[in-house]
Short mmCIF file of C-alpha atoms in Angstrom, two decimals:
data_model
loop_
_atom_site.label_atom_id
_atom_site.label_comp_id
_atom_site.label_asym_id
_atom_site.label_seq_id
_atom_site.Cartn_x
_atom_site.Cartn_y
_atom_site.Cartn_z
CA MET A 383 4.57 33.91 -12.31
CA PHE A 384 2.96 33.94 -8.88
CA GLN A 385 -0.52 34.38 -10.32
CA TRP A 386 0.04 31.46 -12.71
CA THR A 387 1.23 29.20 -9.86
CA ALA A 388 -1.70 30.24 -7.68
CA ALA A 389 -4.11 29.52 -10.53
CA ILE A 390 -2.73 26.02 -11.00
CA SER A 391 -2.95 25.31 -7.27
CA CYS A 392 -6.54 26.57 -7.19
CA LEU A 393 -7.53 24.38 -10.10
CA ALA A 394 -5.87 21.33 -8.59
CA ALA A 395 -7.67 21.94 -5.30
CA ILE A 396 -10.98 21.98 -7.13
CA LEU A 397 -10.14 18.76 -8.93
CA PHE A 398 -9.18 17.12 -5.67
CA SER A 399 -12.60 17.95 -4.19
CA GLN A 400 -14.32 15.97 -6.88
CA ALA A 401 -14.98 12.23 -7.04
CA PRO A 402 -12.79 10.26 -9.49
CA ALA A 403 -14.00 11.02 -13.00
CA ASN A 404 -12.55 7.71 -14.17
CA GLY A 405 -12.64 4.23 -12.63
CA ARG A 406 -10.21 1.45 -12.19
CA GLU A 407 -10.11 0.29 -15.82
CA TYR A 408 -9.01 3.74 -16.97
CA TYR A 409 -6.20 4.12 -14.50
CA GLU A 410 -5.06 0.53 -14.63
CA SER A 411 -4.94 0.42 -18.40
CA ARG A 412 -2.72 3.57 -18.38
CA GLY A 413 -0.41 2.10 -15.70
CA ASP A 414 -1.26 4.99 -13.35
CA ILE A 415 -2.49 2.83 -10.46
CA VAL A 416 -1.83 -0.83 -9.58
CA TRP A 417 -4.40 -3.08 -7.86
CA GLU A 418 -2.84 -6.41 -8.81
CA VAL A 419 -0.46 -7.81 -11.35
CA PRO A 420 -1.70 -10.27 -14.00
CA THR A 421 0.89 -13.06 -14.12
CA ALA A 422 1.20 -16.75 -14.80
CA ASP A 423 3.73 -17.10 -11.97
CA LYS A 424 2.70 -18.21 -8.51
CA LEU A 425 3.65 -14.96 -6.83
CA ILE A 426 1.86 -12.96 -4.19
CA ALA A 427 2.79 -9.55 -2.71
CA LEU A 428 2.00 -9.13 0.98
CA THR A 429 1.75 -5.48 2.00
CA PHE A 430 1.55 -3.91 5.43
CA ASP A 431 0.24 -0.42 6.16
CA ASP A 432 0.46 2.12 8.97
CA GLY A 433 3.66 0.97 10.67
CA PRO A 434 6.26 0.71 11.91
CA ASP A 435 5.18 -0.46 15.39
CA PRO A 436 7.61 -1.60 18.10
CA LYS A 437 5.42 -4.54 19.13
CA GLN A 438 3.59 -5.73 16.04
CA THR A 439 6.07 -5.16 13.26
CA PRO A 440 8.95 -7.26 14.70
CA LYS A 441 6.60 -10.22 15.18
CA ILE A 442 5.50 -9.94 11.57
CA LEU A 443 9.08 -9.74 10.41
CA ASP A 444 9.91 -12.89 12.39
CA ILE A 445 7.17 -14.78 10.59
CA LEU A 446 8.15 -13.50 7.16
CA LYS A 447 11.74 -14.52 7.81
CA GLN A 448 10.65 -18.03 8.72
CA TYR A 449 9.18 -18.50 5.25
CA ASP A 450 11.80 -16.52 3.34
CA ALA A 451 9.02 -14.09 2.41
CA LYS A 452 9.65 -10.55 1.16
CA ALA A 453 6.97 -7.95 1.70
CA THR A 454 6.28 -4.26 1.09
CA PHE A 455 5.74 -1.99 4.06
CA PHE A 456 3.78 1.20 3.39
CA VAL A 457 5.08 3.26 6.28
CA VAL A 458 3.73 6.36 7.92
CA GLY A 459 6.42 9.04 8.12
CA LYS A 460 5.83 10.20 11.69
CA ARG A 461 6.18 6.59 12.89
CA VAL A 462 9.37 6.14 10.89
CA ASP A 463 10.78 9.06 12.83
CA LEU A 464 9.79 7.33 16.07
CA TYR A 465 11.10 3.88 15.16
CA PRO A 466 13.88 4.15 12.59
CA ASP A 467 15.54 0.95 13.77
CA ILE A 468 12.50 -1.06 12.65
CA VAL A 469 12.51 0.30 9.09
CA ARG A 470 16.22 -0.32 8.94
CA ARG A 471 15.57 -3.94 9.93
CA GLU A 472 12.85 -4.22 7.25
CA LEU A 473 15.27 -3.05 4.58
CA ALA A 474 18.12 -5.21 5.90
CA GLU A 475 15.96 -8.32 5.66
CA GLY A 476 15.08 -7.68 2.03
CA HIS A 477 11.72 -6.02 2.36
CA GLU A 478 10.55 -2.97 0.45
CA LEU A 479 9.73 0.36 2.01
CA ALA A 480 6.94 2.50 0.50
CA ASN A 481 5.24 5.79 1.27
CA HIS A 482 1.90 5.96 3.12
CA THR A 483 1.92 9.70 3.95
CA PHE A 484 3.28 11.35 7.07
CA THR A 485 0.17 11.77 9.22
CA HIS A 486 -2.25 9.28 7.54
CA PRO A 487 -4.89 11.76 6.27
CA TYR A 488 -7.78 10.63 4.10
CA PHE A 489 -7.95 12.42 0.76
CA GLN A 490 -11.62 11.80 -0.05
CA GLY A 491 -12.51 15.44 0.56
CA LYS A 492 -11.10 18.75 -0.56
CA VAL A 493 -7.35 18.55 -0.16
CA SER A 494 -4.82 20.94 -1.57
CA VAL A 495 -1.99 19.82 -3.80
CA GLU A 496 0.38 21.45 -1.36
CA ARG A 497 -0.89 19.24 1.51
CA LEU A 498 -0.51 16.07 -0.56
CA GLN A 499 2.98 17.03 -1.68
CA GLN A 500 3.92 17.81 1.91
CA GLU A 501 2.62 14.49 3.17
CA ILE A 502 4.48 12.52 0.52
CA ASP A 503 7.71 14.55 0.68
CA SER A 504 7.90 14.48 4.48
CA THR A 505 7.66 10.72 4.53
CA HIS A 506 10.16 10.42 1.69
CA LYS A 507 12.64 12.43 3.73
CA SER A 508 11.94 10.34 6.86
CA ILE A 509 12.65 7.10 5.01
CA LYS A 510 15.73 8.58 3.36
CA LYS A 511 17.07 9.79 6.70
CA ALA A 512 16.47 6.45 8.42
CA THR A 513 17.74 4.17 5.67
CA GLY A 514 19.51 6.18 3.01
CA THR A 515 17.07 4.82 0.41
CA SER A 516 14.33 6.54 -1.59
CA PRO A 517 10.92 4.88 -1.96
CA HIS A 518 8.99 5.01 -5.23
CA LEU A 519 5.64 3.43 -4.36
CA PHE A 520 2.78 5.35 -2.73
CA ARG A 521 -0.47 4.14 -1.18
CA PRO A 522 -3.07 6.74 -0.15
CA PRO A 523 -4.80 6.01 3.17
CA GLY A 524 -8.16 4.43 2.66
CA GLY A 525 -7.50 3.85 -1.05
CA TYR A 526 -8.88 7.25 -2.08
CA TYR A 527 -7.56 8.49 -5.43
CA ASN A 528 -8.31 10.79 -8.35
CA GLN A 529 -6.57 12.36 -11.32
CA THR A 530 -4.86 15.07 -9.29
CA MET A 531 -3.32 12.50 -6.99
CA VAL A 532 -2.05 10.53 -9.99
CA HIS A 533 -0.58 13.72 -11.47
CA VAL A 534 1.13 14.77 -8.22
CA THR A 535 2.56 11.34 -7.46
CA LYS A 536 3.93 10.95 -10.96
CA LYS A 537 5.56 14.40 -10.66
CA LEU A 538 7.21 13.30 -7.43
CA GLY A 539 8.45 10.06 -9.00
CA TYR A 540 5.92 7.72 -7.40
CA LEU A 541 3.56 5.00 -8.59
CA VAL A 542 0.22 4.59 -6.78
CA VAL A 543 -0.31 1.04 -5.51
CA LEU A 544 -3.58 -0.09 -3.95
CA TRP A 545 -4.56 -3.74 -3.38
CA SER A 546 -6.57 -6.60 -4.88
CA TRP A 547 -10.23 -6.03 -4.05
CA HIS A 548 -10.65 -9.66 -3.02
CA GLN A 549 -7.65 -9.43 -0.70
CA ASP A 550 -8.57 -6.66 1.73
CA THR A 551 -8.28 -8.50 5.01
CA VAL A 552 -9.83 -5.64 7.02
CA ASP A 553 -7.48 -6.70 9.82
CA TRP A 554 -7.47 -3.11 11.07
CA ASN A 555 -11.03 -3.75 12.29
CA ARG A 556 -10.15 -7.05 14.04
CA PRO A 557 -12.85 -9.18 12.34
CA GLY A 558 -11.49 -12.38 13.84
CA VAL A 559 -8.43 -14.43 12.99
CA GLY A 560 -10.50 -17.01 11.10
CA LYS A 561 -12.09 -14.37 8.85
CA ILE A 562 -8.68 -12.88 7.99
CA VAL A 563 -7.26 -16.31 7.23
CA ASN A 564 -10.25 -17.36 5.12
CA LYS A 565 -10.24 -14.10 3.20
CA VAL A 566 -6.72 -14.67 2.03
CA LEU A 567 -6.74 -18.40 1.54
CA ASN A 568 -10.14 -18.66 -0.19
CA ASN A 569 -9.27 -15.97 -2.69
CA ALA A 570 -5.54 -16.49 -3.30
CA ARG A 571 -4.44 -16.27 -6.92
CA ASN A 572 -1.37 -15.35 -8.92
CA GLY A 573 -0.42 -11.68 -8.80
CA ASP A 574 -2.45 -10.75 -5.70
CA ILE A 575 -1.55 -7.72 -3.64
CA VAL A 576 -2.76 -8.47 -0.13
CA LEU A 577 -3.63 -5.71 2.33
CA PHE A 578 -2.56 -6.17 5.95
CA HIS A 579 -1.60 -3.72 8.69
CA ASP A 580 1.47 -3.94 10.94
CA PHE A 581 0.03 -1.28 13.22
CA VAL A 582 -3.49 -1.82 14.56
CA GLU A 583 -5.03 0.12 17.44
CA GLY A 584 -5.54 -2.26 20.34
CA ARG A 585 -4.81 -5.98 20.02
CA THR A 586 -3.82 -7.11 16.56
CA GLN A 587 -5.09 -10.32 14.96
CA THR A 588 -2.76 -10.03 12.02
CA VAL A 589 0.11 -11.94 13.60
CA ALA A 590 -2.02 -14.91 14.54
CA ALA A 591 -3.60 -14.94 11.05
CA LEU A 592 -0.19 -14.89 9.32
CA GLU A 593 0.87 -17.90 11.35
CA LYS A 594 -1.87 -19.87 9.56
CA ILE A 595 -1.74 -18.15 6.20
CA MET A 596 1.96 -18.45 5.51
CA PRO A 597 2.40 -22.21 5.76
CA GLU A 598 -0.74 -22.95 3.71
CA LEU A 599 0.20 -20.62 0.86
CA SER A 600 3.73 -21.96 0.92
CA LYS A 601 2.33 -25.48 0.67
CA ARG A 602 0.36 -24.36 -2.41
CA GLY A 603 3.57 -23.26 -4.01
CA TYR A 604 3.28 -19.54 -3.72
CA LYS A 605 6.36 -17.34 -3.44
CA PHE A 606 6.07 -14.03 -1.49
CA VAL A 607 7.66 -11.06 -3.22
CA THR A 608 7.71 -7.26 -2.96
CA VAL A 609 5.34 -5.22 -5.05
CA SER A 610 8.29 -3.99 -7.19
CA GLU A 611 9.35 -7.62 -7.85
CA LEU A 612 5.81 -8.58 -8.67
CA LEU A 613 5.57 -5.79 -11.22
CA LYS A 614 8.44 -7.33 -13.16
CA HIS A 615 6.24 -10.42 -13.82
CA ARG A 616 3.31 -8.52 -15.34
CA LYS A 617 1.50 -10.06 -18.29
CA LEU A 618 0.05 -7.81 -20.96
CA ASP A 619 -3.67 -7.48 -21.68
CA PRO A 620 -5.27 -7.80 -18.21
CA ALA A 621 -8.81 -9.11 -18.06
CA PRO A 622 -11.68 -6.58 -18.38
CA LEU A 623 -12.76 -5.03 -15.09
CA LYS A 624 -16.17 -4.23 -13.65
CA SER A 625 -17.24 -0.90 -12.25
CA ASP A 626 -15.23 0.73 -9.49
CA PRO A 627 -16.60 0.27 -5.95
CA ALA A 628 -16.40 2.88 -3.27
CA PRO A 629 -13.07 3.20 -1.41
CA LEU A 630 -12.71 0.85 1.53
CA LYS A 631 -11.94 1.62 5.15
#
């Protein structure tokens, strides 16, 4: 039994060291990974990675509340342990909590299945301890994925969620408030999953950008929902996709 388990772990480790054998079209058509949700409804999912943060996250929550917007926060487990009150506030205000690993490692290299499971499970326990709820969405740091990750996350009861390629604000790199705003507004369309960060090293530009983005998208008639809510509005037969670009960040 031990030898069989070790053999499986070894094979999975080898698979994890390889680049994805299949691209977006393969995983999206199977429902293994979500980038966006084809829908006729004017819905957009705002997502925030890497938090919670005691300074940045509350400001973002205040803005979201002003526009009756619901978002999905992909939280880092070790930060949940530090700031449990913030994730409790997120949940209390109708937002969704999702798993973004415990220590924010990048899985583009050789990573063992055990390490991935530990990262996901530790964050799951942190969220459960802080809020009493269990997340079911997972976003790998940097957007790195492959078949082994899909297999492991499914086994743990998770769905991998990335983001719309045209809605990566790169706010973590502080490109300028105007660039963040233009990225979102110039590309907004139904079913988008927009990538923001509620924890940015140094001074964040995300809050100032949201103050401009939210009123304009609201004026255009968009409603802001969680990823799970957006998934309920999925249309069948998504449009054909082009080749898969390299992971971002």
